[in-house]
Short mmCIF file of C-alpha atoms in Angstrom, two decimals:
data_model
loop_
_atom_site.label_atom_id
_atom_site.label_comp_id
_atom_site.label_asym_id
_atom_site.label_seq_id
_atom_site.Cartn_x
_atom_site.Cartn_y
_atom_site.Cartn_z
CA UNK A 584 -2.06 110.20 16.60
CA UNK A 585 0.65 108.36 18.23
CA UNK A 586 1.65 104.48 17.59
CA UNK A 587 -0.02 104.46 13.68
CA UNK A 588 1.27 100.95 13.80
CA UNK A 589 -1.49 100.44 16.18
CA UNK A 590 -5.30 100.79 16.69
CA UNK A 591 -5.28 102.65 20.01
CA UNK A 592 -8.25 101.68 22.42
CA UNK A 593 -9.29 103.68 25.50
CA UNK A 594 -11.24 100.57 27.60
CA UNK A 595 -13.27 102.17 30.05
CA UNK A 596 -14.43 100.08 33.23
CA UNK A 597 -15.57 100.86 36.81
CA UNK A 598 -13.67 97.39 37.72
CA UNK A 599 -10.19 97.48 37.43
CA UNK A 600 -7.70 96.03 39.81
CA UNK A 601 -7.48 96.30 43.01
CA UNK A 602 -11.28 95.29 42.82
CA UNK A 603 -12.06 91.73 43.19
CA UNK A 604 -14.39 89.28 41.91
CA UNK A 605 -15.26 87.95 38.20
CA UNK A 606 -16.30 91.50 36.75
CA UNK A 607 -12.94 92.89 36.94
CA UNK A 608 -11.28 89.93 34.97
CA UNK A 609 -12.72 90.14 31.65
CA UNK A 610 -11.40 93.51 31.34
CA UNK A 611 -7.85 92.51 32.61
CA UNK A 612 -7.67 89.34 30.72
CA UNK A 613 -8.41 91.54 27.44
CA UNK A 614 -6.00 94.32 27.82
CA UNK A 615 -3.48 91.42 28.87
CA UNK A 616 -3.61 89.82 25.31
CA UNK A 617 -5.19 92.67 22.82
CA UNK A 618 -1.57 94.34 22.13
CA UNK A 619 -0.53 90.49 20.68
CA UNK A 620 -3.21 91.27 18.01
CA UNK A 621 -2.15 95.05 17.72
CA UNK A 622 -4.29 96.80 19.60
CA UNK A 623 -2.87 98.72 22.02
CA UNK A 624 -4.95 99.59 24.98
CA UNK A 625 -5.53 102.18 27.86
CA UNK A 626 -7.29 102.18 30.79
CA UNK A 627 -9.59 104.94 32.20
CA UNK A 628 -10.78 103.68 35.89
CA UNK A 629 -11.89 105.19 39.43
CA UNK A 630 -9.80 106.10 42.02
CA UNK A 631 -9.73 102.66 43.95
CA UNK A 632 -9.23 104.44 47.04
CA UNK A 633 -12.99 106.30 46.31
CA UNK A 634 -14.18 103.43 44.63
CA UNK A 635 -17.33 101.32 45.66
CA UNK A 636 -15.87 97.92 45.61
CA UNK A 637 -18.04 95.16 47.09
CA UNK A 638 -14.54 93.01 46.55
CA UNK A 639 -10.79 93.53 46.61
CA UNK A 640 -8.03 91.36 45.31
CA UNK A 641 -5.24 93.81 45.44
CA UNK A 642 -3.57 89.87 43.63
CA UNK A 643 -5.09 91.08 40.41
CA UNK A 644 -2.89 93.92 40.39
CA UNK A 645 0.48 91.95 39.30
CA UNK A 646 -1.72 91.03 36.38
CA UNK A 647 -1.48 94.08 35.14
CA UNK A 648 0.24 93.90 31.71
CA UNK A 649 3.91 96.86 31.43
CA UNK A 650 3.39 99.22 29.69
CA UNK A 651 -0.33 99.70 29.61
CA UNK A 652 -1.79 103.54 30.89
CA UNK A 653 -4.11 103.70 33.77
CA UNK A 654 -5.63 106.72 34.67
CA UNK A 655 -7.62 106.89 37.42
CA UNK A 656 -10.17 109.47 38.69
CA UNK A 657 -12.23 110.61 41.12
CA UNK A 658 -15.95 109.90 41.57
CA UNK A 659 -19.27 111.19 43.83
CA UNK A 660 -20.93 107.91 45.11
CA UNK A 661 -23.54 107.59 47.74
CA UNK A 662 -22.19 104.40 49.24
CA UNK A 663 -20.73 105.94 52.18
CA UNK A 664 -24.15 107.82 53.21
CA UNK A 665 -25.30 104.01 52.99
CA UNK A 666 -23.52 102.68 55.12
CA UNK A 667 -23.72 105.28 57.90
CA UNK A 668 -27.20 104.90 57.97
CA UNK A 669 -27.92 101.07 57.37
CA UNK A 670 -25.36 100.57 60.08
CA UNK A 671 -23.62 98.09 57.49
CA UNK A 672 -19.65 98.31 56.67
CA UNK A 673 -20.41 95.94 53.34
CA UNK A 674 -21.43 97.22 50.02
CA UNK A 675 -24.22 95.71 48.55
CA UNK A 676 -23.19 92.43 45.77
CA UNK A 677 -24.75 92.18 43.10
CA UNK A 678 -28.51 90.16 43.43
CA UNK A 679 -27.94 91.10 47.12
CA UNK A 680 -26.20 88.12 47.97
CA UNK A 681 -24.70 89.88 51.25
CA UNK A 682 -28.32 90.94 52.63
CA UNK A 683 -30.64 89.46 54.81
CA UNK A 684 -32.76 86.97 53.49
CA UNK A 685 -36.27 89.35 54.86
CA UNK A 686 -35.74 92.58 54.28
CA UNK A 687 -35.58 95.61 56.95
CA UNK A 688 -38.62 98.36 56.44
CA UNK A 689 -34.73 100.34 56.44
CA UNK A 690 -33.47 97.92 53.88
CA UNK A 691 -36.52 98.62 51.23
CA UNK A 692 -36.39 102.29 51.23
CA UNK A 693 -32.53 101.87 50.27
CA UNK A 694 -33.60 99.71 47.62
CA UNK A 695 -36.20 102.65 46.36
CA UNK A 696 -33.66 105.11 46.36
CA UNK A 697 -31.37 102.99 44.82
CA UNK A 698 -33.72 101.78 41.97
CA UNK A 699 -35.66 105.41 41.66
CA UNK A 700 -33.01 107.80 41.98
CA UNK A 701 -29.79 106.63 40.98
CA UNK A 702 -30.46 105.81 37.06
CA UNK A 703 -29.24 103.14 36.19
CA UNK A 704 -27.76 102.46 39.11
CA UNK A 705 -25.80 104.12 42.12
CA UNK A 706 -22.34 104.50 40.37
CA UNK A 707 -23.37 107.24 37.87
CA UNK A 708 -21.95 109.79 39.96
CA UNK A 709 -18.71 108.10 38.24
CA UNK A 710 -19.26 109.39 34.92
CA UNK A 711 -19.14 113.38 34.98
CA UNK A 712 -15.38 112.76 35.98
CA UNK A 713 -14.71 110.04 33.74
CA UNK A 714 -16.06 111.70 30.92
CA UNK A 715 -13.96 115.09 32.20
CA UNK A 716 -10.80 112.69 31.76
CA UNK A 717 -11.66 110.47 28.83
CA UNK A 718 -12.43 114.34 26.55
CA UNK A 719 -8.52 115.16 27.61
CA UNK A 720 -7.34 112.26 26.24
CA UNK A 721 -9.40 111.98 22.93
CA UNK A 722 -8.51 115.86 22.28
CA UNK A 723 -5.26 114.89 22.59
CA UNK A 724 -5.47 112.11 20.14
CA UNK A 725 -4.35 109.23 22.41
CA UNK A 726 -6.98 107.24 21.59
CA UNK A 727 -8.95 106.42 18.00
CA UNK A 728 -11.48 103.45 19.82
CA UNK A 729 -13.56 103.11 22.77
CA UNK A 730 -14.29 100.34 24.53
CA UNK A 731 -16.70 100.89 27.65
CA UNK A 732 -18.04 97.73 29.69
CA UNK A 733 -20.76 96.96 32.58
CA UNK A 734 -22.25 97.08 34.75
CA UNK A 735 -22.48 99.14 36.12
CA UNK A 736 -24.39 99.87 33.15
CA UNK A 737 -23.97 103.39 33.90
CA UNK A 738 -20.41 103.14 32.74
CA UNK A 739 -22.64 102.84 29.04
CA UNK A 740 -23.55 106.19 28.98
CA UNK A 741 -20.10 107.38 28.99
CA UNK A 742 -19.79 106.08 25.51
CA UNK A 743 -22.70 106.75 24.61
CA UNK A 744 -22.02 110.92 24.81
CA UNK A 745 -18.37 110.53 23.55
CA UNK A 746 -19.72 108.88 20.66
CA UNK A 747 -22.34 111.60 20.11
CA UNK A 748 -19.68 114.23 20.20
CA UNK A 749 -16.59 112.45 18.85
CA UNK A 750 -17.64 110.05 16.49
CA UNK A 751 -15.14 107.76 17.37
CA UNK A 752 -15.36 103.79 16.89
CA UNK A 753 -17.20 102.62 20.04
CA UNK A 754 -18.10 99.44 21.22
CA UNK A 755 -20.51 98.44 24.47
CA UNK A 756 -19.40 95.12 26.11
CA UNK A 757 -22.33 94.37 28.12
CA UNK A 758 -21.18 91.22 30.62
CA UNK A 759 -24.83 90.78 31.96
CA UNK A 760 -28.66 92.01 30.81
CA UNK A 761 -29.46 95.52 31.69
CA UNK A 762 -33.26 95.69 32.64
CA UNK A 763 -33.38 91.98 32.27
CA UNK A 764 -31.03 91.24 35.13
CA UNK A 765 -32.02 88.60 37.78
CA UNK A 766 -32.51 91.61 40.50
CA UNK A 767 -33.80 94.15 38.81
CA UNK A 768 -37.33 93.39 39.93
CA UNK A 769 -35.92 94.27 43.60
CA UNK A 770 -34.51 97.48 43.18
CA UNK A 771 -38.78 98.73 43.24
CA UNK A 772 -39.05 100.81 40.21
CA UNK A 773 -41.44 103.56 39.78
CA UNK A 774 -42.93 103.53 35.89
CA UNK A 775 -41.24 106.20 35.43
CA UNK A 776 -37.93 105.22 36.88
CA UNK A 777 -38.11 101.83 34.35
CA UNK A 778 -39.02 103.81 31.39
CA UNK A 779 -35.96 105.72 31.85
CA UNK A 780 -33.85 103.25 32.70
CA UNK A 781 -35.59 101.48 29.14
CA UNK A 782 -34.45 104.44 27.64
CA UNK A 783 -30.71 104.19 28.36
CA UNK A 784 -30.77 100.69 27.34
CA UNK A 785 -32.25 101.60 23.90
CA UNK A 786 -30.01 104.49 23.51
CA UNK A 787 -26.32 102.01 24.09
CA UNK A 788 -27.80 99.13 21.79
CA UNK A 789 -28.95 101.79 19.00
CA UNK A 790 -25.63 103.87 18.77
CA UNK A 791 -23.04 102.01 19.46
CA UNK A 792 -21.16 100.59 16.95
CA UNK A 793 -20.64 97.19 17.97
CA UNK A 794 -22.35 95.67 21.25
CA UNK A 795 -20.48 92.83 22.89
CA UNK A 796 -22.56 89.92 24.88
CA UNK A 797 -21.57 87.34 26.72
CA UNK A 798 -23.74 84.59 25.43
CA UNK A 799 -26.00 83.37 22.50
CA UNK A 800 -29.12 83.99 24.90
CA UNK A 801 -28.04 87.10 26.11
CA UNK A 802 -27.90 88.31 22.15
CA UNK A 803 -31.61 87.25 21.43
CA UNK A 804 -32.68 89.15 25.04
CA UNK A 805 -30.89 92.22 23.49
CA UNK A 806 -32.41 91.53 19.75
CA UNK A 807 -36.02 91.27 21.14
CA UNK A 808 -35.82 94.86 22.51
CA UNK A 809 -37.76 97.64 20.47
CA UNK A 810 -34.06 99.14 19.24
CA UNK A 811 -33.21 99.85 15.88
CA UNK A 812 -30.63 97.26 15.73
CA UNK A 813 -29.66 94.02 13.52
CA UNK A 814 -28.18 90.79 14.71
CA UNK A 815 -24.91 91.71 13.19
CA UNK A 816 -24.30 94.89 15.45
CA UNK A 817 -24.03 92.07 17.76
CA UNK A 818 -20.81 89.84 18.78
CA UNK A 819 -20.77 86.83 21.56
CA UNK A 820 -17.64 86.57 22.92
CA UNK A 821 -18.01 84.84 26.09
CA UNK A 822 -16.19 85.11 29.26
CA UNK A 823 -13.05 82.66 29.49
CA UNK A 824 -10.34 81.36 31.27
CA UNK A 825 -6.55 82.04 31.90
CA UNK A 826 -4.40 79.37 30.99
CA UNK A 827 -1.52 81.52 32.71
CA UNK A 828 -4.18 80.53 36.17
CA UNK A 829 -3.50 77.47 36.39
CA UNK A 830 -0.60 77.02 38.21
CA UNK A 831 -1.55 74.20 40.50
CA UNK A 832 -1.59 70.36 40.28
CA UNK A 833 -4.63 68.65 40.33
CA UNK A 834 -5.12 67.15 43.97
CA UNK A 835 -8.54 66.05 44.93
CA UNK A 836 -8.54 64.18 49.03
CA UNK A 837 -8.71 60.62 49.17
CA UNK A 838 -10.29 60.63 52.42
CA UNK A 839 -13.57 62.65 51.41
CA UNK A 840 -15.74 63.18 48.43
CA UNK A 841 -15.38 66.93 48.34
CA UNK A 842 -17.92 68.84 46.50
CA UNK A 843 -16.75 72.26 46.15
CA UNK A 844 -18.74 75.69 44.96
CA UNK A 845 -16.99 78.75 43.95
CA UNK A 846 -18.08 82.55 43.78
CA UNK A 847 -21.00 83.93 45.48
CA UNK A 848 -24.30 82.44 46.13
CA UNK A 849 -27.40 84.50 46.51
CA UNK A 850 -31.09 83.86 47.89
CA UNK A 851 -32.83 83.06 44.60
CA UNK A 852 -29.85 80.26 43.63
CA UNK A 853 -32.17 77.11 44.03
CA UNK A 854 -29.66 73.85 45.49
CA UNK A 855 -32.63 73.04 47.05
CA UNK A 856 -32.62 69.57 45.21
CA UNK A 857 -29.09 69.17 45.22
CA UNK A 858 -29.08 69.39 49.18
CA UNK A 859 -31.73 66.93 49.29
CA UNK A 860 -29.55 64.37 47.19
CA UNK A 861 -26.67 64.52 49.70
CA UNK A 862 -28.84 64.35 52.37
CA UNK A 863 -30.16 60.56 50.64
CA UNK A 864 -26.46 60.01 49.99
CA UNK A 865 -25.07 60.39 53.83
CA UNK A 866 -27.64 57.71 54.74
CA UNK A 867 -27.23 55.11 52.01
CA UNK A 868 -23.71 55.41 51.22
CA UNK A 869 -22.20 56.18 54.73
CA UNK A 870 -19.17 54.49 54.04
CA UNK A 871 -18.15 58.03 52.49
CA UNK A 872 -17.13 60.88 53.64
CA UNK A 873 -18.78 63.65 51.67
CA UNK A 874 -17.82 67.03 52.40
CA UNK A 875 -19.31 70.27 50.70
CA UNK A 876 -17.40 73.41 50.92
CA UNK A 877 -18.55 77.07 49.88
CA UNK A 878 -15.95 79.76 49.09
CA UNK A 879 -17.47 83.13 48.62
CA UNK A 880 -19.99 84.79 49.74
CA UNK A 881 -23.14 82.80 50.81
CA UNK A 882 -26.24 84.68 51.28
CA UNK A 883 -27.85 83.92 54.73
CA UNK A 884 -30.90 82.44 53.75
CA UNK A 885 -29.06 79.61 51.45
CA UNK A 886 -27.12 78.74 54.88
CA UNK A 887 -30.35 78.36 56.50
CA UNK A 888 -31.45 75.80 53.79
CA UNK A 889 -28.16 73.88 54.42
CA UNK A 890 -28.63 73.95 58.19
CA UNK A 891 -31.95 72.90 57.40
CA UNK A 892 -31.10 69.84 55.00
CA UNK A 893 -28.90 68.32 57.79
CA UNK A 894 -26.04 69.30 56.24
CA UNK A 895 -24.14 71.63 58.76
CA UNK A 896 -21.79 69.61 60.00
CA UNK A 897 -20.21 68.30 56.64
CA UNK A 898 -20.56 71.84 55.07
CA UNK A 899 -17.31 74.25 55.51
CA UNK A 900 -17.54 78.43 54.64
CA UNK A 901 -15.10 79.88 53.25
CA UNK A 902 -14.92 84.10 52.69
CA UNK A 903 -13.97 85.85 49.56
CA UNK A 904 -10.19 84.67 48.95
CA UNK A 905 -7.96 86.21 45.59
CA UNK A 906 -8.62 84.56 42.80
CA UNK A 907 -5.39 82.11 42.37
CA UNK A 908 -6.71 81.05 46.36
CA UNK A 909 -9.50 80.42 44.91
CA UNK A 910 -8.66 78.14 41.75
CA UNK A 911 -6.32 76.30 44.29
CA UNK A 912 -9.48 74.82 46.10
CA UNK A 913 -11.07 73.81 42.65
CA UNK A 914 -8.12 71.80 41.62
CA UNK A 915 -8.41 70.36 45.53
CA UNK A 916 -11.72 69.28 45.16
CA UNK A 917 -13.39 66.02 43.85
CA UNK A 918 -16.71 68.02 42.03
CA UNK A 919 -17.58 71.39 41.16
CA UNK A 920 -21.03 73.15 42.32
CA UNK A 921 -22.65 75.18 40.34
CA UNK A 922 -25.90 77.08 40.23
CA UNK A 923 -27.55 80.18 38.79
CA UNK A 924 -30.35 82.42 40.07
CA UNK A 925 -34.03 81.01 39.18
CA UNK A 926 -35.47 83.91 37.12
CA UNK A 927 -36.85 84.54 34.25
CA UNK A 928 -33.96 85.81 32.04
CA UNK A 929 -31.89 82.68 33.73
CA UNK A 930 -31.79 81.10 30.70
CA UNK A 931 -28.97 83.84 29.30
CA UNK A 932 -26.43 83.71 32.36
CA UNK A 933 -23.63 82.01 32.21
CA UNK A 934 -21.42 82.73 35.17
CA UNK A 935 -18.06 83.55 34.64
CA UNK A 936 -16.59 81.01 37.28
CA UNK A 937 -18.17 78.23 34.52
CA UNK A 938 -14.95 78.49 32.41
CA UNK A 939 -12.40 78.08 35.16
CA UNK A 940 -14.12 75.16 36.27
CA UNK A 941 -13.93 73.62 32.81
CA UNK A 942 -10.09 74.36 32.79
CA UNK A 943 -9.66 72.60 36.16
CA UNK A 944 -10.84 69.33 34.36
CA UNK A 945 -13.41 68.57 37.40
CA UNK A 946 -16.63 67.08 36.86
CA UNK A 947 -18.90 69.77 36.87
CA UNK A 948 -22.67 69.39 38.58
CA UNK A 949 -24.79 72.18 37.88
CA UNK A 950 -28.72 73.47 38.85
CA UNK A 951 -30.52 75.65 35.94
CA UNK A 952 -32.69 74.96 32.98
CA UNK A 953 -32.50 72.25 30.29
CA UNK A 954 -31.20 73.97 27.22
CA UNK A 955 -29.87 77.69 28.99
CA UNK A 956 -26.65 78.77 27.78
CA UNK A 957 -24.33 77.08 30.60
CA UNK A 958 -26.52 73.57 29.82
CA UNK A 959 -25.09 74.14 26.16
CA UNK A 960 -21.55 74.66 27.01
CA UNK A 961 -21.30 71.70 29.43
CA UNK A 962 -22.47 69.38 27.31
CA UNK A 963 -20.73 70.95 24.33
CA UNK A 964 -17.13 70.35 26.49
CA UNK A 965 -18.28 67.23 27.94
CA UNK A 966 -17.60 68.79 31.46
CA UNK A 967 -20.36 67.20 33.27
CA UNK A 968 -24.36 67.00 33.67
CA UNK A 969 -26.96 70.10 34.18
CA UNK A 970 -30.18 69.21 36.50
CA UNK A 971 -33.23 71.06 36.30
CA UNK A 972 -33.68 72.77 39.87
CA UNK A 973 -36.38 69.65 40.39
CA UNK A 974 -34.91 66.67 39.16
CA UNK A 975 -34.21 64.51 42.34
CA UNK A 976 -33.97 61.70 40.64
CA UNK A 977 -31.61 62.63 37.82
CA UNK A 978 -29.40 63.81 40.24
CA UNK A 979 -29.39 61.03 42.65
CA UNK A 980 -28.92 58.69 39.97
CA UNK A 981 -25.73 60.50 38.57
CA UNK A 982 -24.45 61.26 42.37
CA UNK A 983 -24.74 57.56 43.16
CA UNK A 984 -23.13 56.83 40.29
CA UNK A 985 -20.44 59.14 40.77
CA UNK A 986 -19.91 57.81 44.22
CA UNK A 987 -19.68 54.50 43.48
CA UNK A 988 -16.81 55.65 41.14
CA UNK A 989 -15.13 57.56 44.09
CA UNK A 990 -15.12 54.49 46.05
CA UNK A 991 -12.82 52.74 43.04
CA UNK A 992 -10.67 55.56 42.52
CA UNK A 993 -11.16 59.54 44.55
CA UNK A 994 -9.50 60.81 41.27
CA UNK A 995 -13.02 61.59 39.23
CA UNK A 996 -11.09 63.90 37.14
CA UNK A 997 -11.97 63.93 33.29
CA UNK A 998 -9.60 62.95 31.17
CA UNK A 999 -9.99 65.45 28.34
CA UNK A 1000 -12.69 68.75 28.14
CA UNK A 1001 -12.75 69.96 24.65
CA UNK A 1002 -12.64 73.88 26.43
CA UNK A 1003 -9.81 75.66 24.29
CA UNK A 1004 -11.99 77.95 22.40
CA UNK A 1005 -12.83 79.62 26.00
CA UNK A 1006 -9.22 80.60 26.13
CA UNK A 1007 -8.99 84.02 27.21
CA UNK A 1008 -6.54 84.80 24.23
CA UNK A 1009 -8.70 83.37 21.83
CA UNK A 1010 -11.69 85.16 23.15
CA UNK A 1011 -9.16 88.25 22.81
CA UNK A 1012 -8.44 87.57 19.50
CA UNK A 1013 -11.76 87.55 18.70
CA UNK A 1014 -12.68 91.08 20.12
CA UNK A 1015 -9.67 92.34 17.85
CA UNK A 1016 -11.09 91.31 14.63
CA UNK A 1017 -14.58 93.55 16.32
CA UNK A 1018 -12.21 96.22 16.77
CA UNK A 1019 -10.50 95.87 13.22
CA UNK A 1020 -13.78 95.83 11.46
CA UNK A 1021 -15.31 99.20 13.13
CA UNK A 1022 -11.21 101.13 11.69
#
């Protein structure tokens, strides 16, 4: 075994750099910091240039800490068949944020075939050459910990067969639910399909060693499964932010109240409410300027709900930009959007762009249910106020309020968010003491 002085960890994700968006950054962030608490990491990824990215942010890539391994391999996706015949260059988001809002008699049997024979989902062809590369590297005893993460969840069941044959250490970061995700119900499972898919889930939680989750809620989802597993199997390390991100000055316009929303946006994300407040607030405060401005992707049916609202003309679109683009319009901005999808496991997501918008120092106005996960951490930081999707009045209230502020100073910015423990080398430290405990 090489480096003794170290616990050697092969971290196995789909997402690595150059792919964009917030999946790939957990992973990064981690292997960034883990050799500071000696762990020493590897990588085992796809081939980026056979990859299924719906994203790229080829930025990501100077993040990439010396001296860490990446191998890379090959993979057998049917993403390429898809788009031939759909006629579409994109790859499907996740919660189909980038389809139409009705969907095609074209777009549904897609969905089938996705959901019925791709289990779990349509990067499993992935794993027979992961698995090919991750054997060569445990034989040659590079590695004495695994680490795989998802979705896609199929990435799972990679660990799951190297831990039935090897025995080593492993430990199954899950970043969202599994068969509890906010789509799911779309893909258009056959019983048999779900029971299956049940069946991997099962499998991961029972034999790993350690499962990682992203937030209190998302641990009592996995806990009221019928698995063979107790609560201290597992760990909630949330996602985080990068203090080494935040490069830019705060510098929200004097001449607009500019409401900004981050990330992607996809039909079932109710701002239904929210639109309706600015709408109210462009007729009895039209001595302001208030802008709104969406960068990411925006499904089509959410801009139809703008257009709708009367909001067009003060509403800008902005496409997928890298990441440090990206925190440079936060830190421009007056408030920060944010919503999650209204579902039924809703009440466990808490997106990752929550943390960066903490770290910008913004006042943060969110959509969701009283009490989730992301209504917790707000309040806990003092970063802001949650609304239930149909609280008009709330919300009008605290806009009003707000603007009236605006209109004394256009600096809302808070003076002090209480957000340090969301530090992605704390969070880092924390999945090191995981690791320690399984050696």
């Amino acid at each position: 075994m090489k480096n003794t002085d170290l616990t050697n960890l092969l971290y196995i994700s789909y997402y690595w750099p150059p792919s964009g968006g917030p999946g790939v950054q957990r992973g990064l962030k981690f292997c960034k910091y883990l050799p500071q608490f000696g762990v020493q990491p590897g990588v085992l990824t796809v081939d980026e240039k056979q990859a299924s990215y719906a994203l790229l942010d080829p930025t990501f890539e100077k993040e990439i800490p010396d001296g860490i391994e990446v191998y890379r391999t090959a993979t057998s996706e049917p993403f390429e068949y898809y788009k031939k015949l759909s006629g579409k260059k994109e790859i499907p988001y996740s919660g189909f944020a980038n389809q139409k809002t009705k969907d095609s008699f074209l777009d549904k049997v897609f969905k089938f075939v996705r959901g019925n024979m791709f289990i779990p989902d349509a990067r499993v062809g992935w794993n027979k050459h992961a698995l090919q590369k991750a054997e060569e590297l445990i034989v040659a005893g590079k590695y004495n910990a695994i680490i795989t993460t998802s979705p896609p969840h199929s990435s799972q069941l990679i660990g799951l067969k190297l831990k039935q044959k090897y025995k080593l250490p492993w430990i199954a970061d899950l970043r969202d639910p599994w068969t509890n995700i906010h789509y799911y119900d779309q893909l258009m499972h056959t019983p048999i399909a779900r029971r299956l898919d049940e069946k991997y889930e099962r499998q991961v939680l029972e034999q790993a060693d350690a499962i990682i989750v992203t937030s209190d809620d998302t641990k009592r989802l996995f806990m009221n499964k019928p698995a063979n597993i107790t609560a201290d199997k597992i760990h909630v390390i949330p996602n985080g932010y990068d203090e080494d991100d935040f490069i830019f000055q705060s510098n929200p316009p004097e001449d607009c109240f500019l409401i900004t929303y981050t990330g992607t946006i996809a039909e079932n994300y109710n701002i239904d409410v929210f639109l309706k407040v600015i709408a109210n607030l462009l007729s009895t405060h039209s001595e302001i300027n208030y802008k709104l401005r969406f960068v990411g992707k925006v499904s089509d049916g959410v801009k139809q709900r703008i257009a709708k609202a009367g909001l067009e003309g003060i509403t800008e679109y902005i496409s997928y930009v890298p990441h440090q683009e990206a925190i440079k319009y936060m830190m421009e901005s007056t408030v920060l959007l944010l919503s999650i999808a209204e579902v039924d496991s809703v009440y466990a997501n808490v997106p990752g762009k929550l943390f960066e918008y903490l770290a910008s120092n913004k006042p943060i106005v969110a959509l969701g249910p009283v009490h989730s996960a992301m209504d917790q951490i707000i309040d806990e930081c003092g970063a802001g106020r949650l609304f239930h999707y149909t609280a008009y009045d709330l919300m009008l209230d605290h806009m009003t309020q707000m603007s009236k502020a605006w209109k004394i100073n256009p600096n809302l910015d808070l003076p002090y968010i209480n957000h340090a423990r969301f530090s992605r080398r704390a969070l880092t430290g924390e999945l090191a003491k995981v690791i320690k405990q399984l050696l």
